[in-house]
Amino acid sequence: MLNARTAHTTIKDIAKQLGVAPSTVTKALKDYPDVSEGMKEKARGLAKKMGYLPNSVAQSLQSGETTTIGVIVPEIKHHFFSAALDGIEEVAFKEGYSIFVCKSNEDYEREVINTRNLLSHFVAGIIVSISQHTKDVGHFIDVQARKIPLVFFDRVSDEIAANKVVVDDRAGASSAVAHLIESGYKRIAHLAGPDYLNISKERLKGYAAALKKAGIPFNADYLIYGGFDEEDGVHGFKRLMKLRPRPDALFCVNDPVALGVLLECKKRKVRVPEELAVVGFSDNPVVSQIDPPLTTVAQPAYEMGAVAAKMLLQQIRHGNGDFVPEVIKLKTKLMIRKTT
Amino acid sequence: MLNARTAHTTIKDIAKQLGVAPSTVTKALKDYPDVSEGMKEKARGLAKKMGYLPNSVAQSLQSGETTTIGVIVPEIKHHFFSAALDGIEEVAFKEGYSIFVCKSNEDYEREVINTRNLLSHFVAGIIVSISQHTKDVGHFIDVQARKIPLVFFDRVSDEIAANKVVVDDRAGASSAVAHLIESGYKRIAHLAGPDYLNISKERLKGYAAALKKAGIPFNADYLIYGGFDEEDGVHGFKRLMKLRPRPDALFCVNDPVALGVLLECKKRKVRVPEELAVVGFSDNPVVSQIDPPLTTVAQPAYEMGAVAAKMLLQQIRHGNGDFVPEVIKLKTKLMIRKTT
DNA sequence: TTACAATACGAAAACGTTTTCGTAAAAGAG
DNA sequence: CTCTTTTACGAAAACGTTTTCGTATTGTAA
């Protein structure tokens, strides 16, 4: 195995060249008051000449702190998460922090391993969007027990008191359904996500609230639970089409599900939005390009990441002994296109 | 600032509890042969009970190695890069490595800072896709001078000898055009990119090669240079439609250009693929979802990341004193859909 | 019994950095 | 000139881990 050590200049090397002690070099480079100007200049000059870079591993061990924050997301390549990562990186970079990026792959076991890994690397804090299959949050409780700042975004858990950044799912869902009602649709169905996940629950609540507000009775047949993928849309759609009367509008828990529905509509020659209106959630880049362009609820992914990072950094800096967990709800935006 | 140290169990803590020396605990936990079974069991038990996690910062300092690889990309949220990151993470995770993700934001200065940062963190190796505005590659030369393994992907530099992963643009273009020829199209036009860029040149060469191989004479009227955006597709399409005889097929330098063409086709009621076949390049997630789904040349973004990571890990493990830089050209894959 | 090998553990040093404390030498005050 | 202060540096310990070497105890063979 390659040993990087051989190739790096250390403070000791500089000290040796200068004929002084390592501590003097440290102090010179860090501009301590008890080092002469002459020594400081010599140290700086030689450090530059020798290409000295501080060994942050050693610094971290010494100080007991790192300038690294860990991030765990279910997927990297999905637009929502990569945009959020982008926001996190941006804020972290500006504050002098680096980010460890881990993907849980929607797998509970892997999420646990990732968490342990980050703790092992002594990250200053962790930002998480939990996996679809995570029911037990013991590993996050453990993070908090170790006094490591922890912030959740988007996929949060109710079972844990921590800083969270979410989107106002309920209001977003509500506005989408309200828009359907205003457009004259009467029999509005909902393809919901897994019932133990917060975003599913919130979006369902928004759906129900909008119906209630308009005086439309809730019809249990029109509520179908499923997952977050295209096939879940296909599957849900098939079940709904068997109902009589058929729904005339469909609010989907997210865009892929809506995409699955549209796919199936095309296959079965169901006209959108005349026979069936469809609304998604997220505003993935795809959905504005398809035909017909999908009406959907836009989530500020980049901003969510940025806000989560800011919360985490504040927690890191102010300590988290006395902090009171806070939930920041970001506003969604209804993008009205051609499927409604 | 928060001091994480207070909250963590160390080997010393375990040793104290057990009334033995730290070295014994290390050896017990690492299953050294010169420790009794009884001691090993006690150590393992207590470690688990106390929630011991190895401090990898200390391990790195001790061994002079980290299990971290650094990645620098121009953007995180673009699909190509996030898919590549996904591939990198997947391979790294399986091999026990974590990834530092840095975004250069297409900014040279920031790329330099990112590089320094990674070196400072003693990463085991670095994977880079360089920024659009990077002309000087001194910072990467510096990485090599420090004997840190370095792999480029997609956006590579000719001025530096290193492992690289790119896509075979020429072969990809050629296969796309060959497919058009096999499908019976005779008058195949090409909307090319800027003539000074490598990918434009390569794709054009592939186009020309496929025509030549099929014995179809090259028609200069059927070659139109433009940019990489949707409007370039619209513009090129308009020019082509004035020609007599009109082309019956169109190979576009990338997907957005093809999207522009399809848009204009729809507007003018040109039937695709009956009157005009269209092929793109990249396989952006959008293009499989539109109607009709676009035939295009897929670039294996995820695989590029994965291959880059594998190359890097090999370099890390086998040392890079004697290695000969290699350029891996990945095959593209023709995604035949409904526009041809 | 004597000699020797095996077993099981501990002490200490090292990785690179920082920080505290100590102390020579120089400078200043009286 | 003496005493005190300031200046400028060094020594040493520490962060948590690993590894090498040394050694006391036990077991085995002749």
XYZ file of N, CA, C and O in Angstrom, chain A residues 66-69 89 91-99 124-125 313 316-317, chain B residues 1 117 121:
88
model
N -13.110 18.176 13.756
C -12.826 18.151 12.330
C -13.639 19.244 11.653
O -14.576 19.773 12.236
N -13.264 19.573 10.439
C -14.058 20.527 9.663
C -14.744 19.757 8.538
O -14.717 20.156 7.384
N -15.310 18.659 8.937
C -15.966 17.802 7.957
C -17.394 17.541 8.389
O -17.639 17.269 9.556
N -18.317 17.637 7.460
C -19.662 17.234 7.813
C -20.089 16.059 6.945
O -19.732 15.970 5.776
N -23.123 21.519 -0.135
C -21.710 21.740 -0.453
C -21.406 23.226 -0.518
O -20.385 23.696 -0.019
N -22.820 25.834 0.944
C -22.758 26.466 2.264
C -21.530 25.967 3.036
O -20.789 26.751 3.620
N -21.312 24.670 2.985
C -20.184 24.095 3.717
C -18.867 24.678 3.223
O -18.015 25.093 4.018
N -18.720 24.731 1.933
C -17.473 25.254 1.353
C -17.203 26.679 1.826
O -16.096 27.013 2.234
N -18.242 27.490 1.795
C -18.063 28.889 2.185
C -17.678 29.035 3.652
O -17.049 30.007 4.038
N -18.041 28.062 4.446
C -17.713 28.114 5.867
C -16.471 27.296 6.191
O -16.163 27.045 7.357
N -15.795 26.843 5.160
C -14.549 26.123 5.384
C -14.721 24.657 5.757
O -13.803 24.043 6.290
N -15.867 24.105 5.463
C -16.098 22.699 5.765
C -16.109 21.850 4.493
O -16.453 22.344 3.421
N -15.726 20.598 4.657
C -15.811 19.655 3.542
C -16.947 18.690 3.829
O -17.348 18.513 4.975
N -17.444 18.039 2.787
C -18.534 17.093 3.026
C -18.185 15.655 2.605
O -17.616 15.420 1.550
N -17.929 16.609 12.207
C -18.402 17.644 13.126
C -19.922 17.620 13.255
O -20.471 18.119 14.237
N -20.572 17.022 12.270
C -22.024 16.960 12.295
C -22.523 16.135 11.127
O -21.766 15.832 10.208
N -24.333 23.938 10.909
C -23.148 24.713 11.271
C -23.402 25.536 12.524
O -22.526 25.679 13.378
N -23.156 23.225 15.371
C -21.751 22.876 15.610
C -21.056 23.985 16.381
O -20.332 23.749 17.335
N -21.316 25.189 15.968
C -20.595 26.318 16.553
C -21.095 26.700 17.929
O -20.322 27.024 18.813
N -16.764 26.172 20.668
C -16.944 25.049 19.720
C -17.104 23.746 20.502
O -16.498 23.522 21.534
N -7.313 21.457 -0.429
C -8.089 20.945 0.681
C -8.013 19.424 0.790
O -7.823 18.873 1.867
N -6.294 17.006 3.640
C -7.022 15.974 4.370
C -6.430 14.590 4.138
O -6.989 13.586 4.555
